[in-house]
Amino acid sequence: MSVIHPQLHSTLDSLKFQIKDAFWALSSCICQQSAKVKINGRTFKIVRVLGEGGFSFVYLAEDEHSGRQFALKKIRCPSGREDVRQAMREVEAYRRFKHPNIIRILDSAVVEDPNGDGQVVYLFLPLYKRGNLQDAINANSINGTHFSEQEMLRLFKGTCEAVRAMHDYRVPVNAKAGRTNQSQSSSNAARMPGPSNPSSPRHSLDDDEDAEMFPHPEGDGEGGYSYRGNGSVHSSSAPLLTRDHPDDNEAIFDGDEELARIQQEGNSHSGDTELVPYAHRDLKPGNVMIADDGSPILMDFGSAMKARIKIENRSQALLQQDLAAEQCTMAYRAPELFDVKTGVTLDEKVDIWSLGCTLFALAYSHSPFENTQTTEQGGSIAMAVMNAQYKHPQSAYSQGLKTLIDSMLKVNPSERPDIHQAIEMTDKVLQSLR
C-alpha cells in the first residue's frame, strides 16, 4: 500500500478546498441569488473573491442586516484544534500589535464546517477599495507608469513603521500587567492617535460616516465587539459573532511560553517592560493594503512569530526551514531561511531583507530575484537569494534609493540595518529629494 508524503497530502487537501471555495464564490456570478454564509443568526452575502492562498480565501462580503461591505477572510481548519490555533495567530496578532499602519480586525469567529471538514475561522476586516501595493505595481506595469520616488518612499516608510511596532514589542514584566499590549516604544507612541496627538492618522470605523452600520469596537475585551445596527435595542447589544479566543494560558505564537515566564518571574516595578521582538516573516507588496487616504496598512500576520530563535541542533534548523518554506513567499524570503544553520540565532533581520525586496519591487515592478534568469531560463530563485544576485534596472531613481535597497539586501543579517536605522535612512533619502 502506497504512502502519500505529508507535504503532498497537505497540497492535495489545499487544492480540494480551493476548488470547493471557488465554486461557492462563483455561484454569486452564475446564479441569480448570491452565495451566502450564515453565522450566529446573521447572513452575509458573498459578492466576489478578493484573494486566495493555501487554505484561505478572502471575499468581498456584505452584511444583509446593515448593507455594509467588508473583507471576509475564511480559513479552513480541516485538522482540528492545531489548525485553529494556527489561524488564531492572526487574530492574536491584531490584538497584540496596534499601530495606525497595521490593519484592525473587526471581529472573528470559529464555526463548524457545514461540510464536515473540521472547522472554519472567519476574520472580518476593513475593506480597502484601493487594493494592495501589488495591485498598484500590476497597474503600473499594465499602464507603463511607475511610482514617483517620493510616493514610493512614503509608502515604504509607513510600512516600516508598522514593522517597527512588531520589532519593538514590549511585554510587561510584572504578573499583574497580564497580556496588556505594550507593542509601541516611546517613539511609536508619539505617532499613535489619541488626545495628545489628534492630528495623527487613524484608519478605523470611528471615522466612517456610516460607522453605526457595522460592528463597532467597544474595546478589546474577551467578549468581542458589540454590533451597532439600525438603532434598535436588539441590534445595538447583539454581538456580530461569538469570538472564540483560546485560553489565556494557551500559547498561540511560538515564544508565548517565554512571554509568560517573563511576566511571572518579573520582580520589577509596575509599568516596567522587556523587549521581545516579533517578526512578520511574510512581508511583500501583496500584504500591504492602501487606505483611502493613501496610507499603507500592513496585514496578514499568519506567519508572525517571536523573532529571536536560537538554533541549537539540526532538528530545530530543519523545522525553521520547513516553516519558512511553507509560510514565507520565496522571492521575498531572507537567505538565512533557505538553509538554516545550527548554532545561529534567527532574528528580526529576516524582515529587513523582505523590506528591501519590497522597496525594489515598488521601484522596478518585481522582486530583485524574480528576473528573466530565474523565471524564464530555469534559474534558481533560492540560489539567487542566497548569493544576493540581482541588479538595479536602468531608471531615473536616485542613488540614495538604490543604496537604501542595497543596505537591506545583505546576505549576512548582521550587516543589514535594524528597523530604526532603515526608517532613518529612508528619511534621509526623502530629505535629499526636496
Short mmCIF file of N, CA and C in Angstrom, two decimals, residues 88-99 102-108 123-124 169 177-184 202 206 215-226 241-246 248 253:
data_model
loop_
_atom_site.label_atom_id
_atom_site.label_comp_id
_atom_site.label_asym_id
_atom_site.label_seq_id
_atom_site.Cartn_x
_atom_site.Cartn_y
_atom_site.Cartn_z
N MET A 88 -5.71 31.30 14.57
CA MET A 88 -5.95 32.30 15.60
C MET A 88 -4.72 33.16 15.87
N ARG A 89 -3.54 32.75 15.34
CA ARG A 89 -2.36 33.60 15.46
C ARG A 89 -2.62 34.95 14.80
N GLU A 90 -3.37 34.93 13.72
CA GLU A 90 -3.65 36.19 13.03
C GLU A 90 -4.54 37.08 13.90
N VAL A 91 -5.55 36.48 14.52
CA VAL A 91 -6.43 37.24 15.40
C VAL A 91 -5.63 37.82 16.55
N GLU A 92 -4.77 36.99 17.15
CA GLU A 92 -3.97 37.45 18.29
C GLU A 92 -3.00 38.55 17.87
N ALA A 93 -2.50 38.47 16.64
CA ALA A 93 -1.56 39.50 16.17
C ALA A 93 -2.24 40.86 16.10
N TYR A 94 -3.48 40.91 15.63
CA TYR A 94 -4.20 42.17 15.55
C TYR A 94 -4.45 42.73 16.95
N ARG A 95 -4.62 41.82 17.91
CA ARG A 95 -4.85 42.24 19.28
C ARG A 95 -3.54 42.74 19.92
N ARG A 96 -2.44 42.11 19.52
CA ARG A 96 -1.16 42.35 20.17
C ARG A 96 -0.42 43.56 19.59
N PHE A 97 -0.42 43.70 18.27
CA PHE A 97 0.36 44.75 17.62
C PHE A 97 -0.57 45.83 17.09
N LYS A 98 -0.59 46.97 17.76
CA LYS A 98 -1.53 48.03 17.39
C LYS A 98 -0.77 49.26 16.93
N HIS A 99 -1.13 49.71 15.74
CA HIS A 99 -0.44 50.85 15.13
C HIS A 99 -1.33 51.36 14.01
N ILE A 102 -1.18 49.27 10.87
CA ILE A 102 -1.49 47.84 10.97
C ILE A 102 -3.00 47.69 10.91
N ILE A 103 -3.47 46.76 10.09
CA ILE A 103 -4.91 46.59 9.88
C ILE A 103 -5.61 46.25 11.19
N ARG A 104 -6.82 46.76 11.34
CA ARG A 104 -7.66 46.44 12.50
C ARG A 104 -8.55 45.27 12.18
N ILE A 105 -8.73 44.38 13.11
CA ILE A 105 -9.72 43.32 12.93
C ILE A 105 -11.04 43.81 13.52
N LEU A 106 -12.13 43.55 12.81
CA LEU A 106 -13.44 43.98 13.27
C LEU A 106 -14.09 42.92 14.14
N ASP A 107 -13.88 41.67 13.77
CA ASP A 107 -14.42 40.58 14.58
C ASP A 107 -13.89 39.26 14.04
N SER A 108 -14.13 38.20 14.78
CA SER A 108 -13.70 36.87 14.35
C SER A 108 -14.64 35.83 14.91
N LEU A 123 -12.43 35.82 9.71
CA LEU A 123 -11.91 37.10 10.17
C LEU A 123 -12.63 38.20 9.39
N PHE A 124 -13.18 39.16 10.11
CA PHE A 124 -13.87 40.28 9.48
C PHE A 124 -12.95 41.49 9.53
N TYR A 169 8.14 45.24 20.12
CA TYR A 169 7.13 44.74 21.05
C TYR A 169 7.72 44.57 22.44
N ALA A 177 0.32 42.85 35.07
CA ALA A 177 0.09 43.52 33.80
C ALA A 177 -0.60 42.60 32.80
N GLY A 178 -0.48 41.28 33.05
CA GLY A 178 -1.18 40.34 32.21
C GLY A 178 -0.75 40.41 30.78
N ARG A 179 -1.73 40.38 29.88
CA ARG A 179 -1.42 40.34 28.46
C ARG A 179 -1.65 41.69 27.80
N THR A 180 -1.50 42.75 28.62
CA THR A 180 -1.68 44.09 28.07
C THR A 180 -0.75 44.33 26.91
N ASN A 181 -1.24 44.98 25.88
CA ASN A 181 -0.41 45.24 24.71
C ASN A 181 0.53 46.40 24.97
N GLN A 182 1.83 46.10 24.90
CA GLN A 182 2.84 47.13 25.10
C GLN A 182 3.71 47.25 23.85
N SER A 183 3.12 47.10 22.67
CA SER A 183 3.92 46.96 21.46
C SER A 183 4.59 48.24 21.01
N GLN A 184 4.12 49.38 21.48
CA GLN A 184 4.72 50.61 21.00
C GLN A 184 5.84 51.09 21.90
N ARG A 202 -5.71 57.96 11.53
CA ARG A 202 -6.42 56.82 12.08
C ARG A 202 -7.15 56.14 10.94
N ASP A 206 -14.33 54.41 13.31
CA ASP A 206 -14.77 55.58 14.06
C ASP A 206 -14.90 56.79 13.14
N PRO A 215 -20.06 46.38 12.73
CA PRO A 215 -19.52 46.10 14.07
C PRO A 215 -18.63 47.24 14.52
N HIS A 216 -18.93 47.78 15.67
CA HIS A 216 -18.19 48.94 16.14
C HIS A 216 -17.44 48.57 17.40
N PRO A 217 -16.12 48.75 17.43
CA PRO A 217 -15.36 48.30 18.59
C PRO A 217 -15.69 49.09 19.84
N GLU A 218 -16.05 48.37 20.88
CA GLU A 218 -16.30 49.00 22.17
C GLU A 218 -15.14 48.72 23.11
N GLY A 219 -14.13 48.03 22.63
CA GLY A 219 -13.00 47.63 23.45
C GLY A 219 -12.57 46.24 23.03
N ASP A 220 -11.41 45.83 23.47
CA ASP A 220 -10.88 44.55 23.04
C ASP A 220 -10.97 43.52 24.14
N GLY A 221 -12.12 43.47 24.77
CA GLY A 221 -12.31 42.51 25.83
C GLY A 221 -12.59 41.12 25.29
N GLU A 222 -12.68 40.18 26.18
CA GLU A 222 -12.89 38.80 25.76
C GLU A 222 -14.25 38.62 25.12
N GLY A 223 -15.17 39.52 25.40
CA GLY A 223 -16.50 39.39 24.82
C GLY A 223 -16.58 39.84 23.39
N GLY A 224 -15.51 40.39 22.87
CA GLY A 224 -15.51 40.82 21.47
C GLY A 224 -16.12 42.20 21.32
N TYR A 225 -16.59 42.48 20.13
CA TYR A 225 -17.13 43.79 19.80
C TYR A 225 -18.66 43.73 19.76
N SER A 226 -19.29 44.80 20.15
CA SER A 226 -20.74 44.85 20.04
C SER A 226 -21.12 45.29 18.64
N LEU A 241 -20.52 38.39 16.16
CA LEU A 241 -20.17 36.98 16.19
C LEU A 241 -19.76 36.59 17.59
N THR A 242 -19.72 35.32 17.83
CA THR A 242 -19.18 34.83 19.09
C THR A 242 -17.69 34.66 18.91
N ARG A 243 -16.93 35.42 19.62
CA ARG A 243 -15.48 35.36 19.46
C ARG A 243 -14.94 34.16 20.24
N ASP A 244 -14.17 33.34 19.55
CA ASP A 244 -13.62 32.14 20.16
C ASP A 244 -12.15 32.38 20.45
N HIS A 245 -11.86 32.98 21.59
CA HIS A 245 -10.47 33.19 21.99
C HIS A 245 -9.93 31.92 22.61
N PRO A 246 -8.67 31.61 22.40
CA PRO A 246 -8.07 30.49 23.11
C PRO A 246 -7.94 30.83 24.59
N ASP A 248 -6.36 31.79 28.02
CA ASP A 248 -5.27 32.73 28.29
C ASP A 248 -3.94 32.02 28.48
N PHE A 253 1.41 32.13 19.70
CA PHE A 253 2.63 32.35 18.95
C PHE A 253 3.75 31.48 19.52
#
